[in-house]
Amino acid sequence: MSSEWPLWEIFIRGQHGLNHRHVGSLHAPDAEMAIRNARDVYTRRNEGVSIWVVRSNDITASSPSEKGPLYDPSNSKVYRHPTFYDIPDEVGHM
Amino acid sequence: MYAQLVKSEGSKTREEMTPEEIAFQDRIDRNEKIEPKEWMPEGYRKTLIRQIGQHAHSEIVGQLPEGNWITRAPTLERKAILLAKVQDEAGHGLYLYCAAETLGVSRDELLEALHSGKMKYSSIFNYPTLTWADMGAVGWLVDGAAIMNQVPLQRTSYGPYSRAMIRICKEESFHQRQGYDIMMKMCAGTPEQKAMAQDALNRFWYPALMMFGPSDKDSVHSAQSMAWKIKMNTNDELRQKFVDQTVPQAEYLGLTVPDPDLKWNEEKGGYDFSEPDWSEFFAVIAGNGPCNAERLGARVKAWEDGAWFRDGLMAHAAKASERARAARHAAE
């Protein structure tokens, strides 16, 4: 069995001014080929103006089981939202 | 759709489920998407690998009957369109393989299962494409049937599969329209051209109906897959929808659907139609269709003939990265 090409995650900036966004993955022998393949696989209809490729193995992801400990602390901090504060109508838009 | 007869694992009553399985089913019932690293029942994972894998294989093998006509397209424009369509099918296969790989199966394992005949692809691609009109019939009927199945699958419970389906559906409508465009052209042409279009419809009608899989009364795997929302409609529901949509389109072309029993049923608000020959369907699935050996042979040959090239690029990448490492080392 020959060695399988590594997996790359593909991020595409759809338009100028937007963030790169994850669109999927593909296999390629190296970064240069990953970009070429991404051009063919993910931008056949002008979907992008810029491509990032990252080896899937190089991505560290938060684990689904940590959801609680990671995000719960922000639940109690309602004062981080503008709606926490009552501003009288007379003050006008703020 | 391209996924027929996908064997479903599991099927437990709520009483038999573990607390984890109950929580999982509740998430699906709330229409939450399941994402790759989250807990899922082993049966859900296995059934999805089978279904997405079969779907991906169908996209890839589906390039072959149309690729057959690229060099013989009647005009340069038709050739460019057909090339773009076949390239899209390759892209669709790749989106789906990616989705399957997030479930812990490797690309090589999937291809190996296709090449050894362990995994299937849609029965439709085991029929020959004999004339240019077949390019019209394939786009119109085969892609039309595929869209019927893929549109609801955009809401499937597994996140990566759903996202792949959304991308695919965006692109698929061009495929059906280009097929119908070919049919319109031929039906407005000479009597010989129109006869070719009729002949293509005659040959592809029943194989297209088979694409939705066996009749609901013989479809044993539906219930669990529907509970998991990896199958959104029953085979017969989709087949009925397809017939209702397609018959008026055939009438517009002035073509006759090859079914003497086809009749509008006012009461059910749909057509009554003849079922395809299911013994033919099962024979094709089992590997005995007109082109099974040719299709699989072409896939295996492409994979084997390309091995030196894939290995060569890997060797080049390894050397280049070794050289870069050595250069960095020397600079330090």
CSV table of N, CA, C and O in Angstrom, one decimal, chain B residues 182-241:
chain,number,residue,atom,x,y,z
B,182,ILE,N,-30.0,20.1,-24.0
B,182,ILE,CA,-29.7,19.2,-25.1
B,182,ILE,C,-30.9,18.5,-25.6
B,182,ILE,O,-31.1,18.4,-26.9
B,183,MET,N,-31.8,18.0,-24.7
B,183,MET,CA,-33.0,17.4,-25.2
B,183,MET,C,-33.9,18.3,-26.0
B,183,MET,O,-34.4,18.0,-27.0
B,184,MET,N,-34.0,19.6,-25.6
B,184,MET,CA,-34.8,20.6,-26.3
B,184,MET,C,-34.3,20.7,-27.7
B,184,MET,O,-35.0,20.8,-28.7
B,185,LYS,N,-33.0,20.8,-27.8
B,185,LYS,CA,-32.3,21.1,-29.1
B,185,LYS,C,-32.6,19.9,-30.0
B,185,LYS,O,-32.9,20.0,-31.2
B,186,MET,N,-32.5,18.7,-29.5
B,186,MET,CA,-32.6,17.5,-30.3
B,186,MET,C,-34.1,17.3,-30.7
B,186,MET,O,-34.4,16.8,-31.8
B,187,CYS,N,-35.0,17.6,-29.8
B,187,CYS,CA,-36.4,17.5,-30.1
B,187,CYS,C,-36.9,18.5,-31.1
B,187,CYS,O,-37.9,18.3,-31.8
B,188,ALA,N,-36.2,19.6,-31.2
B,188,ALA,CA,-36.5,20.6,-32.2
B,188,ALA,C,-35.8,20.4,-33.5
B,188,ALA,O,-35.8,21.2,-34.4
B,189,GLY,N,-35.0,19.3,-33.6
B,189,GLY,CA,-34.1,19.1,-34.7
B,189,GLY,C,-34.8,18.2,-35.8
B,189,GLY,O,-36.0,18.2,-36.0
B,190,THR,N,-34.0,17.4,-36.5
B,190,THR,CA,-34.5,16.5,-37.6
B,190,THR,C,-35.3,15.4,-36.9
B,190,THR,O,-35.2,15.1,-35.7
B,191,PRO,N,-36.2,14.7,-37.7
B,191,PRO,CA,-36.9,13.5,-37.1
B,191,PRO,C,-35.9,12.5,-36.6
B,191,PRO,O,-36.2,11.9,-35.6
B,192,GLU,N,-34.7,12.3,-37.2
B,192,GLU,CA,-33.7,11.4,-36.7
B,192,GLU,C,-33.2,11.8,-35.3
B,192,GLU,O,-33.1,11.0,-34.4
B,193,GLN,N,-33.0,13.1,-35.2
B,193,GLN,CA,-32.5,13.6,-33.9
B,193,GLN,C,-33.6,13.5,-32.8
B,193,GLN,O,-33.3,13.0,-31.7
B,194,LYS,N,-34.8,13.7,-33.2
B,194,LYS,CA,-35.9,13.6,-32.2
B,194,LYS,C,-36.0,12.1,-31.8
B,194,LYS,O,-36.3,11.8,-30.6
B,195,ALA,N,-35.9,11.2,-32.8
B,195,ALA,CA,-35.9,9.8,-32.5
B,195,ALA,C,-34.8,9.4,-31.5
B,195,ALA,O,-35.0,8.5,-30.7
B,196,MET,N,-33.7,10.0,-31.7
B,196,MET,CA,-32.6,9.7,-30.8
B,196,MET,C,-32.9,10.1,-29.3
B,196,MET,O,-32.7,9.4,-28.4
B,197,ALA,N,-33.6,11.3,-29.2
B,197,ALA,CA,-34.0,11.7,-27.9
B,197,ALA,C,-35.0,10.8,-27.3
B,197,ALA,O,-34.9,10.4,-26.1
B,198,GLN,N,-36.0,10.3,-28.1
B,198,GLN,CA,-37.0,9.4,-27.6
B,198,GLN,C,-36.3,8.1,-27.2
B,198,GLN,O,-36.7,7.5,-26.1
B,199,ASP,N,-35.4,7.6,-28.0
B,199,ASP,CA,-34.7,6.4,-27.7
B,199,ASP,C,-33.9,6.5,-26.3
B,199,ASP,O,-33.9,5.6,-25.5
B,200,ALA,N,-33.3,7.7,-26.1
B,200,ALA,CA,-32.6,7.9,-24.9
B,200,ALA,C,-33.5,7.9,-23.7
B,200,ALA,O,-33.3,7.2,-22.6
B,201,LEU,N,-34.7,8.5,-23.8
B,201,LEU,CA,-35.7,8.5,-22.8
B,201,LEU,C,-36.2,7.1,-22.5
B,201,LEU,O,-36.3,6.6,-21.3
B,202,ASN,N,-36.4,6.3,-23.6
B,202,ASN,CA,-36.8,4.9,-23.4
B,202,ASN,C,-35.9,4.1,-22.6
B,202,ASN,O,-36.3,3.3,-21.8
B,203,ARG,N,-34.6,4.3,-22.9
B,203,ARG,CA,-33.6,3.5,-22.2
B,203,ARG,C,-33.3,4.0,-20.7
B,203,ARG,O,-32.9,3.2,-19.9
B,204,PHE,N,-33.4,5.3,-20.5
B,204,PHE,CA,-33.1,5.8,-19.2
B,204,PHE,C,-34.2,5.9,-18.2
B,204,PHE,O,-34.0,6.2,-17.0
B,205,TRP,N,-35.5,5.8,-18.7
B,205,TRP,CA,-36.6,6.1,-17.8
B,205,TRP,C,-36.6,5.1,-16.6
B,205,TRP,O,-36.6,5.6,-15.4
B,206,TYR,N,-36.6,3.8,-16.8
B,206,TYR,CA,-36.7,2.9,-15.7
B,206,TYR,C,-35.5,2.8,-14.9
B,206,TYR,O,-35.6,2.9,-13.6
B,207,PRO,N,-34.3,2.9,-15.5
B,207,PRO,CA,-33.1,3.0,-14.6
B,207,PRO,C,-33.1,4.2,-13.7
B,207,PRO,O,-32.6,4.2,-12.6
B,208,ALA,N,-33.7,5.3,-14.2
B,208,ALA,CA,-33.7,6.5,-13.4
B,208,ALA,C,-34.7,6.3,-12.2
B,208,ALA,O,-34.4,6.7,-11.1
B,209,LEU,N,-35.8,5.6,-12.5
B,209,LEU,CA,-36.7,5.3,-11.4
B,209,LEU,C,-36.1,4.4,-10.3
B,209,LEU,O,-36.4,4.5,-9.1
B,210,MET,N,-35.2,3.5,-10.8
B,210,MET,CA,-34.5,2.6,-9.9
B,210,MET,C,-33.6,3.4,-8.9
B,210,MET,O,-33.2,2.9,-7.9
B,211,MET,N,-33.1,4.6,-9.3
B,211,MET,CA,-32.2,5.3,-8.6
B,211,MET,C,-32.6,5.6,-7.1
B,211,MET,O,-31.8,5.7,-6.2
B,212,PHE,N,-34.0,5.6,-6.9
B,212,PHE,CA,-34.5,5.9,-5.6
B,212,PHE,C,-34.5,4.7,-4.7
B,212,PHE,O,-34.8,4.8,-3.5
B,213,GLY,N,-34.0,3.5,-5.2
B,213,GLY,CA,-34.0,2.3,-4.4
B,213,GLY,C,-35.3,1.6,-4.4
B,213,GLY,O,-36.3,2.0,-5.0
B,214,PRO,N,-35.3,0.4,-3.8
B,214,PRO,CA,-36.4,-0.5,-3.8
B,214,PRO,C,-37.7,0.1,-3.3
B,214,PRO,O,-37.6,1.1,-2.6
B,215,SER,N,-38.8,-0.4,-3.6
B,215,SER,CA,-40.1,0.0,-3.0
B,215,SER,C,-40.1,0.0,-1.5
B,215,SER,O,-39.4,-0.8,-0.9
B,216,ASP,N,-40.8,0.9,-0.9
B,216,ASP,CA,-40.8,1.0,0.5
B,216,ASP,C,-41.2,-0.3,1.2
B,216,ASP,O,-40.6,-0.6,2.3
B,217,LYS,N,-42.0,-1.1,0.6
B,217,LYS,CA,-42.4,-2.4,1.3
B,217,LYS,C,-41.2,-3.3,1.3
B,217,LYS,O,-41.2,-4.2,2.2
B,218,ASP,N,-40.2,-3.1,0.5
B,218,ASP,CA,-39.0,-4.0,0.5
B,218,ASP,C,-37.8,-3.3,1.0
B,218,ASP,O,-36.7,-3.8,1.0
B,219,SER,N,-38.0,-2.1,1.6
B,219,SER,CA,-36.8,-1.3,2.0
B,219,SER,C,-36.7,-1.4,3.5
B,219,SER,O,-37.3,-0.8,4.3
B,220,VAL,N,-35.8,-2.3,3.9
B,220,VAL,CA,-35.7,-2.7,5.3
B,220,VAL,C,-34.9,-1.7,6.2
B,220,VAL,O,-35.0,-1.8,7.4
B,221,HIS,N,-34.2,-0.9,5.6
B,221,HIS,CA,-33.2,-0.1,6.4
B,221,HIS,C,-33.7,1.4,6.6
B,221,HIS,O,-33.0,2.2,7.2
B,222,SER,N,-34.9,1.7,6.1
B,222,SER,CA,-35.3,3.1,6.1
B,222,SER,C,-35.6,3.6,7.5
B,222,SER,O,-35.2,4.7,7.8
B,223,ALA,N,-36.3,2.8,8.4
B,223,ALA,CA,-36.8,3.4,9.6
B,223,ALA,C,-35.7,4.0,10.5
B,223,ALA,O,-35.7,5.2,10.9
B,224,GLN,N,-34.6,3.2,10.7
B,224,GLN,CA,-33.5,3.7,11.6
B,224,GLN,C,-32.8,4.9,10.9
B,224,GLN,O,-32.5,5.9,11.6
B,225,SER,N,-32.6,4.8,9.6
B,225,SER,CA,-31.9,6.0,8.9
B,225,SER,C,-32.8,7.2,9.0
B,225,SER,O,-32.3,8.3,9.1
B,226,MET,N,-34.1,7.0,9.0
B,226,MET,CA,-35.0,8.2,9.0
B,226,MET,C,-35.0,8.8,10.4
B,226,MET,O,-35.0,10.0,10.6
B,227,ALA,N,-35.0,7.9,11.5
B,227,ALA,CA,-34.9,8.4,12.8
B,227,ALA,C,-33.6,9.2,13.1
B,227,ALA,O,-33.6,10.2,13.8
B,228,TRP,N,-32.6,8.8,12.4
B,228,TRP,CA,-31.3,9.5,12.6
B,228,TRP,C,-31.2,10.7,11.7
B,228,TRP,O,-30.1,11.4,11.6
B,229,LYS,N,-32.2,10.9,10.8
B,229,LYS,CA,-32.1,11.9,9.8
B,229,LYS,C,-30.9,11.9,8.9
B,229,LYS,O,-30.3,12.9,8.6
B,230,ILE,N,-30.6,10.7,8.5
B,230,ILE,CA,-29.6,10.6,7.4
B,230,ILE,C,-30.3,10.1,6.1
B,230,ILE,O,-29.7,10.0,5.1
B,231,LYS,N,-31.6,9.9,6.3
B,231,LYS,CA,-32.5,9.6,5.1
B,231,LYS,C,-33.7,10.5,5.5
B,231,LYS,O,-34.3,10.4,6.6
B,232,MET,N,-34.1,11.4,4.5
B,232,MET,CA,-35.2,12.3,4.9
B,232,MET,C,-36.5,11.9,4.3
B,232,MET,O,-37.6,12.4,4.9
B,233,ASN,N,-36.6,11.2,3.3
B,233,ASN,CA,-37.9,10.8,2.7
B,233,ASN,C,-37.8,9.3,2.3
B,233,ASN,O,-36.7,8.8,2.1
B,234,THR,N,-38.9,8.6,2.2
B,234,THR,CA,-38.9,7.2,1.7
B,234,THR,C,-38.6,7.2,0.2
B,234,THR,O,-38.8,8.2,-0.5
B,235,ASN,N,-38.2,6.0,-0.2
B,235,ASN,CA,-37.9,5.8,-1.6
B,235,ASN,C,-39.1,6.1,-2.5
B,235,ASN,O,-39.0,6.8,-3.6
B,236,ASP,N,-40.3,5.6,-2.1
B,236,ASP,CA,-41.4,5.8,-2.9
B,236,ASP,C,-41.9,7.3,-3.0
B,236,ASP,O,-42.4,7.7,-4.0
B,237,GLU,N,-41.8,8.0,-1.9
B,237,GLU,CA,-42.2,9.4,-1.9
B,237,GLU,C,-41.4,10.1,-2.9
B,237,GLU,O,-41.9,10.9,-3.7
B,238,LEU,N,-40.0,9.9,-2.9
B,238,LEU,CA,-39.2,10.6,-3.8
B,238,LEU,C,-39.4,10.2,-5.3
B,238,LEU,O,-39.4,11.0,-6.2
B,239,ARG,N,-39.7,8.9,-5.5
B,239,ARG,CA,-39.9,8.4,-6.8
B,239,ARG,C,-41.2,9.1,-7.4
B,239,ARG,O,-41.2,9.5,-8.5
B,240,GLN,N,-42.2,9.2,-6.6
B,240,GLN,CA,-43.5,9.8,-7.0
B,240,GLN,C,-43.3,11.2,-7.4
B,240,GLN,O,-43.7,11.7,-8.4
B,241,LYS,N,-42.5,11.9,-6.5
B,241,LYS,CA,-42.2,13.3,-6.8
B,241,LYS,C,-41.5,13.5,-8.1
B,241,LYS,O,-41.7,14.4,-8.9
